[in-house]
Amino acid sequence: MTTHPDTSVRDHDPAVAALVELARPARAISAFTGAGISTESGIPDYRGPGGVWERNAPPTLSDFRMNPATRRQYWTERRERYPSLRDTQPNAGHLALARLQSAGRLSHVITQNIDGLHQKAGSDPERTIELHGTAHQVRCLDCGASWPADQIQSRLEFEPLPACELCGGMLRAATVLFGQAMPEDALRRAFAVARSSDLMLVVGSSLIVQPAARLPEIAVANGAQLAIVNNEPTPIDSLADVVVRFSAGAVLSALADALLDG
Ligand code: NAD
Ligand code: ZN
Protein backbone atom coordinates (compact mmCIF):
# COMPACT_ATOMS: atom_id res chain seq x y z
CA MET A 1 0.00 0.00 0.00
CA THR A 2 1.30 3.42 -0.93
CA THR A 3 0.23 6.38 1.18
CA HIS A 4 0.76 10.09 0.78
CA PRO A 5 0.79 11.34 4.36
CA ASP A 6 1.92 14.87 3.48
CA THR A 7 -0.63 15.71 0.87
CA SER A 8 -4.35 16.32 1.05
CA VAL A 9 -7.02 15.66 -1.53
CA ARG A 10 -6.84 19.36 -2.43
CA ASP A 11 -3.37 18.88 -3.89
CA HIS A 12 -5.04 16.58 -6.37
CA ASP A 13 -7.83 19.00 -7.13
CA PRO A 14 -7.49 18.93 -10.92
CA ALA A 15 -7.88 15.15 -11.02
CA VAL A 16 -10.73 15.19 -8.48
CA ALA A 17 -12.43 18.04 -10.36
CA ALA A 18 -12.07 16.06 -13.60
CA LEU A 19 -13.62 13.05 -11.89
CA VAL A 20 -16.58 15.15 -10.72
CA GLU A 21 -17.08 16.56 -14.22
CA LEU A 22 -16.97 13.07 -15.71
CA ALA A 23 -19.49 11.75 -13.19
CA ARG A 24 -21.93 14.67 -13.18
CA PRO A 25 -23.69 13.89 -16.49
CA ALA A 26 -23.38 10.10 -16.19
CA ARG A 27 -26.65 8.20 -15.83
CA ALA A 28 -25.44 4.68 -15.09
CA ILE A 29 -22.39 4.76 -12.84
CA SER A 30 -21.01 1.52 -11.46
CA ALA A 31 -18.19 1.11 -8.97
CA PHE A 32 -15.69 -1.75 -9.10
CA THR A 33 -13.76 -2.03 -5.85
CA GLY A 34 -10.78 -3.99 -4.56
CA ALA A 35 -8.81 -4.44 -1.37
CA GLY A 36 -7.59 -0.82 -1.53
CA ILE A 37 -11.00 0.58 -0.55
CA SER A 38 -10.79 -1.30 2.76
CA THR A 39 -7.23 -0.45 3.83
CA GLU A 40 -8.52 2.72 5.54
CA SER A 41 -10.66 0.41 7.69
CA GLY A 42 -7.49 -1.37 8.79
CA ILE A 43 -7.65 -4.42 6.49
CA PRO A 44 -4.35 -4.82 4.64
CA ASP A 45 -4.43 -5.24 0.87
CA TYR A 46 -2.55 -8.05 -0.86
CA ARG A 47 0.27 -5.89 -1.98
CA GLY A 48 0.79 -4.13 1.33
CA PRO A 49 3.58 -5.02 3.75
CA GLY A 50 1.27 -6.91 6.15
CA GLY A 51 -0.65 -10.07 5.42
CA VAL A 52 -4.32 -10.42 4.73
CA TRP A 53 -6.29 -11.61 7.74
CA GLU A 54 -6.80 -15.04 6.29
CA ARG A 55 -3.72 -15.13 4.14
CA ASN A 56 -1.12 -16.86 6.26
CA ALA A 57 -1.16 -19.95 4.12
CA PRO A 58 -3.98 -19.58 1.62
CA PRO A 59 -4.84 -23.21 0.91
CA THR A 60 -5.84 -24.38 -2.52
CA LEU A 61 -9.17 -26.16 -2.77
CA SER A 62 -7.58 -29.58 -3.34
CA ASP A 63 -5.18 -29.09 -0.43
CA PHE A 64 -8.13 -28.14 1.77
CA ARG A 65 -10.15 -31.14 0.65
CA MET A 66 -7.34 -33.70 0.88
CA ASN A 67 -5.64 -32.66 4.05
CA PRO A 68 -7.29 -32.72 7.51
CA ALA A 69 -4.30 -30.85 8.99
CA THR A 70 -4.90 -27.97 6.54
CA ARG A 71 -8.53 -27.84 7.57
CA ARG A 72 -7.72 -27.93 11.25
CA GLN A 73 -5.18 -25.12 10.86
CA TYR A 74 -7.65 -23.09 8.79
CA TRP A 75 -10.35 -23.30 11.47
CA THR A 76 -7.90 -22.60 14.31
CA GLU A 77 -6.79 -19.40 12.55
CA ARG A 78 -10.31 -18.42 11.63
CA ARG A 79 -11.50 -18.87 15.20
CA GLU A 80 -8.87 -16.33 16.29
CA ARG A 81 -9.24 -13.88 13.43
CA TYR A 82 -12.86 -13.78 12.37
CA PRO A 83 -14.02 -11.64 15.34
CA SER A 84 -11.79 -8.75 14.29
CA LEU A 85 -13.03 -8.88 10.70
CA ARG A 86 -16.61 -9.06 11.95
CA ASP A 87 -16.06 -5.91 14.02
CA THR A 88 -14.28 -3.88 11.33
CA GLN A 89 -16.09 -0.70 10.39
CA PRO A 90 -16.61 0.79 6.93
CA ASN A 91 -14.63 3.95 6.12
CA ALA A 92 -15.36 7.19 4.28
CA GLY A 93 -14.95 5.48 0.88
CA HIS A 94 -17.57 2.79 1.54
CA LEU A 95 -19.89 5.38 3.08
CA ALA A 96 -19.56 7.74 0.10
CA LEU A 97 -20.47 4.95 -2.34
CA ALA A 98 -23.46 4.02 -0.18
CA ARG A 99 -24.59 7.67 -0.15
CA LEU A 100 -24.29 7.87 -3.92
CA GLN A 101 -26.24 4.65 -4.32
CA SER A 102 -29.08 5.69 -2.00
CA ALA A 103 -29.31 9.01 -3.84
CA GLY A 104 -29.74 7.14 -7.13
CA ARG A 105 -26.37 8.22 -8.54
CA LEU A 106 -24.66 4.81 -8.42
CA SER A 107 -26.30 1.73 -9.87
CA HIS A 108 -24.15 -1.14 -8.58
CA VAL A 109 -21.08 -1.88 -6.53
CA ILE A 110 -19.06 -4.79 -7.88
CA THR A 111 -16.42 -5.86 -5.39
CA GLN A 112 -13.51 -8.26 -5.19
CA ASN A 113 -13.58 -7.92 -1.42
CA ILE A 114 -14.89 -10.50 0.99
CA ASP A 115 -15.20 -8.20 3.99
CA GLY A 116 -18.86 -7.15 3.67
CA LEU A 117 -18.00 -3.49 4.35
CA HIS A 118 -20.04 -2.09 1.45
CA GLN A 119 -23.22 -3.59 2.87
CA LYS A 120 -22.24 -2.50 6.39
CA ALA A 121 -21.90 1.05 5.06
CA GLY A 122 -25.45 0.88 3.67
CA SER A 123 -24.96 -0.24 0.07
CA ASP A 124 -28.00 -2.13 -1.19
CA PRO A 125 -27.19 -5.87 -0.85
CA GLU A 126 -29.23 -6.54 -4.02
CA ARG A 127 -26.98 -4.18 -5.94
CA THR A 128 -23.68 -5.20 -4.36
CA ILE A 129 -22.04 -7.98 -6.33
CA GLU A 130 -19.39 -9.98 -4.49
CA LEU A 131 -17.15 -11.65 -7.07
CA HIS A 132 -15.03 -13.48 -4.52
CA GLY A 133 -17.76 -14.45 -2.11
CA THR A 134 -18.03 -13.37 1.51
CA ALA A 135 -16.22 -14.15 4.73
CA HIS A 136 -19.47 -13.66 6.65
CA GLN A 137 -21.03 -16.91 5.49
CA VAL A 138 -19.76 -20.45 5.91
CA ARG A 139 -20.64 -22.99 3.23
CA CYS A 140 -20.58 -26.76 2.91
CA LEU A 141 -18.22 -27.76 0.11
CA ASP A 142 -20.29 -30.89 -0.48
CA CYS A 143 -23.99 -29.92 -0.37
CA GLY A 144 -23.70 -26.14 -0.72
CA ALA A 145 -25.76 -25.29 2.38
CA SER A 146 -24.61 -22.13 4.12
CA TRP A 147 -24.81 -20.47 7.53
CA PRO A 148 -23.97 -17.07 8.99
CA ALA A 149 -20.33 -17.16 10.08
CA ASP A 150 -21.23 -16.24 13.66
CA GLN A 151 -23.29 -19.39 14.06
CA ILE A 152 -20.33 -21.58 13.13
CA GLN A 153 -17.97 -19.41 15.17
CA SER A 154 -19.78 -20.33 18.37
CA ARG A 155 -19.59 -24.05 17.50
CA LEU A 156 -15.78 -23.77 17.27
CA GLU A 157 -15.62 -23.59 21.07
CA PHE A 158 -16.37 -27.29 21.35
CA GLU A 159 -15.88 -28.48 17.74
CA PRO A 160 -12.48 -27.43 16.36
CA LEU A 161 -13.15 -28.96 12.93
CA PRO A 162 -16.83 -28.28 12.26
CA ALA A 163 -18.78 -30.44 9.80
CA CYS A 164 -21.99 -29.77 7.87
CA GLU A 165 -25.06 -30.53 9.99
CA LEU A 166 -26.97 -31.70 6.95
CA CYS A 167 -24.56 -34.01 5.14
CA GLY A 168 -21.44 -34.23 7.31
CA GLY A 169 -19.44 -32.48 4.57
CA MET A 170 -16.54 -30.06 4.86
CA LEU A 171 -17.20 -26.46 5.83
CA ARG A 172 -15.30 -23.37 4.76
CA ALA A 173 -15.90 -19.63 4.53
CA ALA A 174 -17.91 -18.82 1.41
CA THR A 175 -14.95 -17.17 -0.29
CA VAL A 176 -13.32 -18.07 -3.58
CA LEU A 177 -10.05 -19.96 -3.19
CA PHE A 178 -7.06 -19.85 -5.48
CA GLY A 179 -7.77 -22.18 -8.35
CA GLN A 180 -11.53 -22.04 -7.77
CA ALA A 181 -14.02 -20.56 -10.24
CA MET A 182 -15.86 -17.38 -9.34
CA PRO A 183 -19.56 -17.69 -8.55
CA GLU A 184 -21.18 -17.87 -11.97
CA ASP A 185 -24.21 -15.80 -11.13
CA ALA A 186 -22.14 -12.96 -9.64
CA LEU A 187 -19.81 -12.94 -12.63
CA ARG A 188 -22.70 -12.92 -15.09
CA ARG A 189 -24.37 -10.01 -13.27
CA ALA A 190 -21.08 -8.11 -13.07
CA PHE A 191 -20.50 -8.42 -16.82
CA ALA A 192 -24.06 -7.23 -17.48
CA VAL A 193 -23.49 -4.20 -15.23
CA ALA A 194 -20.17 -3.47 -16.96
CA ARG A 195 -21.86 -3.57 -20.36
CA SER A 196 -24.66 -1.23 -19.33
CA SER A 197 -22.57 1.35 -17.41
CA ASP A 198 -21.81 4.70 -18.93
CA LEU A 199 -19.14 5.34 -16.28
CA MET A 200 -17.18 2.74 -14.38
CA LEU A 201 -15.36 3.91 -11.29
CA VAL A 202 -12.55 1.55 -10.29
CA VAL A 203 -11.41 2.00 -6.70
CA GLY A 204 -8.48 0.40 -4.88
CA SER A 205 -7.67 -2.47 -7.17
CA SER A 206 -4.32 -3.35 -8.68
CA LEU A 207 -6.34 -4.83 -11.59
CA ILE A 208 -4.05 -7.80 -11.91
CA VAL A 209 -6.44 -10.51 -10.73
CA GLN A 210 -8.22 -12.10 -13.69
CA PRO A 211 -10.88 -12.45 -14.92
CA ALA A 212 -12.23 -9.70 -12.68
CA ALA A 213 -9.80 -7.16 -14.09
CA ARG A 214 -11.42 -7.57 -17.50
CA LEU A 215 -14.57 -5.80 -16.26
CA PRO A 216 -13.31 -2.25 -16.84
CA GLU A 217 -12.12 -3.26 -20.32
CA ILE A 218 -15.57 -4.65 -21.11
CA ALA A 219 -17.19 -1.45 -19.87
CA VAL A 220 -14.93 0.65 -22.09
CA ALA A 221 -15.47 -1.63 -25.09
CA ASN A 222 -19.21 -1.01 -24.64
CA GLY A 223 -18.82 2.75 -24.66
CA ALA A 224 -18.38 3.54 -20.95
CA GLN A 225 -16.00 6.10 -19.63
CA LEU A 226 -13.52 4.92 -17.05
CA ALA A 227 -12.17 6.54 -13.89
CA ILE A 228 -9.52 4.88 -11.71
CA VAL A 229 -8.93 5.91 -8.09
CA ASN A 230 -5.87 4.05 -6.87
CA ASN A 231 -2.71 4.83 -4.94
CA GLU A 232 -0.52 3.12 -7.51
CA PRO A 233 -0.52 2.84 -11.30
CA THR A 234 -2.55 -0.02 -12.80
CA PRO A 235 -2.00 -1.86 -16.10
CA ILE A 236 -5.00 -0.11 -17.68
CA ASP A 237 -4.44 3.50 -16.60
CA SER A 238 -3.98 4.40 -20.27
CA LEU A 239 -7.59 3.32 -20.97
CA ALA A 240 -8.96 5.67 -18.32
CA ASP A 241 -10.49 9.10 -18.89
CA VAL A 242 -9.43 10.15 -15.40
CA VAL A 243 -6.89 8.67 -13.00
CA VAL A 244 -6.78 9.91 -9.41
CA ARG A 245 -3.77 8.61 -7.53
CA PHE A 246 -4.88 9.31 -4.00
CA SER A 247 -6.64 7.72 -1.01
CA ALA A 248 -10.06 6.35 -1.83
CA GLY A 249 -11.80 7.69 1.28
CA ALA A 250 -10.97 11.33 0.62
CA VAL A 251 -11.59 11.16 -3.13
CA LEU A 252 -14.94 9.37 -2.90
CA SER A 253 -16.14 11.70 -0.12
CA ALA A 254 -15.23 14.69 -2.29
CA LEU A 255 -17.04 13.11 -5.24
CA ALA A 256 -20.19 12.36 -3.24
CA ASP A 257 -20.19 15.86 -1.71
CA ALA A 258 -19.85 17.47 -5.14
CA LEU A 259 -22.51 15.33 -6.82
CA LEU A 260 -25.04 15.35 -4.02
CA ASP A 261 -24.70 18.84 -2.64
CA GLY A 262 -24.00 20.93 -5.67
P1 NAD B 1 -4.65 -5.53 -4.45
O1 NAD B 1 -4.19 -5.76 -3.04
O2 NAD B 1 -4.02 -6.32 -5.53
O3 NAD B 1 -4.50 -4.00 -4.82
C1 NAD B 1 -4.96 -2.98 -3.99
C2 NAD B 1 -4.62 -1.65 -4.66
O4 NAD B 1 -5.22 -0.62 -3.88
C3 NAD B 1 -3.13 -1.37 -4.72
O5 NAD B 1 -2.78 -0.98 -6.04
C4 NAD B 1 -2.93 -0.22 -3.71
O6 NAD B 1 -1.97 0.72 -4.14
C5 NAD B 1 -4.29 0.43 -3.70
N1 NAD B 1 -4.66 1.05 -2.43
C6 NAD B 1 -4.43 0.61 -1.17
N2 NAD B 1 -5.00 1.42 -0.26
C7 NAD B 1 -5.60 2.42 -0.97
C8 NAD B 1 -6.34 3.55 -0.60
N3 NAD B 1 -6.61 3.85 0.68
N4 NAD B 1 -6.80 4.38 -1.58
C9 NAD B 1 -6.54 4.11 -2.90
N5 NAD B 1 -5.84 3.03 -3.30
C10 NAD B 1 -5.37 2.19 -2.34
O7 NAD B 1 -6.23 -5.71 -4.39
P2 NAD B 1 -7.25 -6.36 -5.41
O8 NAD B 1 -7.04 -5.81 -6.77
O9 NAD B 1 -8.57 -6.25 -4.75
O10 NAD B 1 -6.83 -7.89 -5.46
C11 NAD B 1 -6.56 -8.58 -4.26
C12 NAD B 1 -7.35 -9.84 -4.07
O11 NAD B 1 -7.33 -10.17 -2.69
C13 NAD B 1 -8.79 -9.69 -4.41
O12 NAD B 1 -9.11 -10.84 -5.08
C14 NAD B 1 -9.53 -9.63 -3.07
O13 NAD B 1 -10.60 -10.55 -3.11
C15 NAD B 1 -8.58 -10.19 -2.06
N6 NAD B 1 -8.49 -9.35 -0.83
C16 NAD B 1 -9.62 -8.91 -0.23
C17 NAD B 1 -9.53 -8.10 0.89
C18 NAD B 1 -10.79 -7.57 1.55
O14 NAD B 1 -11.84 -8.19 1.46
N7 NAD B 1 -10.74 -6.39 2.18
C19 NAD B 1 -8.28 -7.73 1.41
C20 NAD B 1 -7.14 -8.23 0.76
C21 NAD B 1 -7.26 -9.05 -0.38
ZN1 ZN C 1 -23.47 -30.33 3.53
XYZ file of N, CA and C in Angstrom, residues 19 24 35 49 57 62 77 90 93-94 108 138 140-143 148 157 173 177-178 196 202 239 243 246-248 256:
87
model
N -12.762 14.192 -12.232
C -13.620 13.053 -11.886
C -15.064 13.520 -11.672
N -20.711 13.847 -13.283
C -21.929 14.670 -13.178
C -22.996 14.286 -14.214
N -9.308 -4.492 -2.755
C -8.813 -4.444 -1.369
C -8.440 -3.028 -0.923
N 2.528 -4.328 3.007
C 3.576 -5.025 3.748
C 3.030 -6.100 4.689
N -1.539 -18.898 5.055
C -1.160 -19.949 4.117
C -2.399 -20.232 3.298
N -7.884 -28.139 -3.442
C -7.575 -29.576 -3.336
C -6.792 -29.848 -2.055
N -7.092 -20.806 12.864
C -6.791 -19.403 12.551
C -8.069 -18.582 12.440
N -16.833 0.165 8.240
C -16.613 0.791 6.931
C -15.970 2.168 7.095
N -14.762 5.917 2.273
C -14.947 5.479 0.884
C -16.197 4.623 0.723
N -16.358 3.628 1.599
C -17.570 2.788 1.544
C -18.819 3.647 1.767
N -24.625 0.077 -9.249
C -24.154 -1.139 -8.579
C -22.744 -0.950 -8.019
N -20.541 -19.214 5.977
C -19.762 -20.451 5.906
C -20.576 -21.430 5.078
N -20.995 -25.355 3.015
C -20.584 -26.755 2.910
C -20.042 -26.999 1.504
N -18.832 -27.511 1.423
C -18.217 -27.759 0.109
C -18.918 -28.903 -0.612
N -19.668 -29.714 0.138
C -20.290 -30.885 -0.477
C -21.735 -30.656 -0.898
N -22.573 -30.098 0.011
C -23.986 -29.923 -0.372
C -24.345 -28.473 -0.667
N -24.703 -18.273 8.583
C -23.974 -17.071 8.995
C -22.711 -17.481 9.755
N -16.017 -23.425 19.670
C -15.621 -23.585 21.069
C -15.486 -25.057 21.447
N -15.293 -20.942 4.824
C -15.900 -19.631 4.530
C -16.310 -19.598 3.062
N -11.452 -19.587 -3.410
C -10.051 -19.961 -3.187
C -9.251 -19.851 -4.463
N -7.925 -19.786 -4.303
C -7.063 -19.848 -5.484
C -7.378 -21.124 -6.248
N -23.620 -2.264 -19.286
C -24.656 -1.233 -19.325
C -24.248 0.061 -18.605
N -13.339 2.616 -10.925
C -12.549 1.553 -10.293
C -11.854 2.137 -9.071
N -6.216 3.405 -20.449
C -7.594 3.318 -20.968
C -8.517 4.323 -20.282
N -7.553 9.483 -14.019
C -6.886 8.669 -13.003
C -6.615 9.580 -11.804
N -4.769 8.795 -5.371
C -4.877 9.307 -3.999
C -5.790 8.375 -3.204
N -5.855 8.608 -1.878
C -6.637 7.723 -1.008
C -8.125 7.729 -1.349
N -8.668 6.534 -1.409
C -10.056 6.355 -1.828
C -11.045 7.107 -0.942
N -18.799 12.410 -3.709
C -20.193 12.357 -3.242
C -20.661 13.748 -2.814
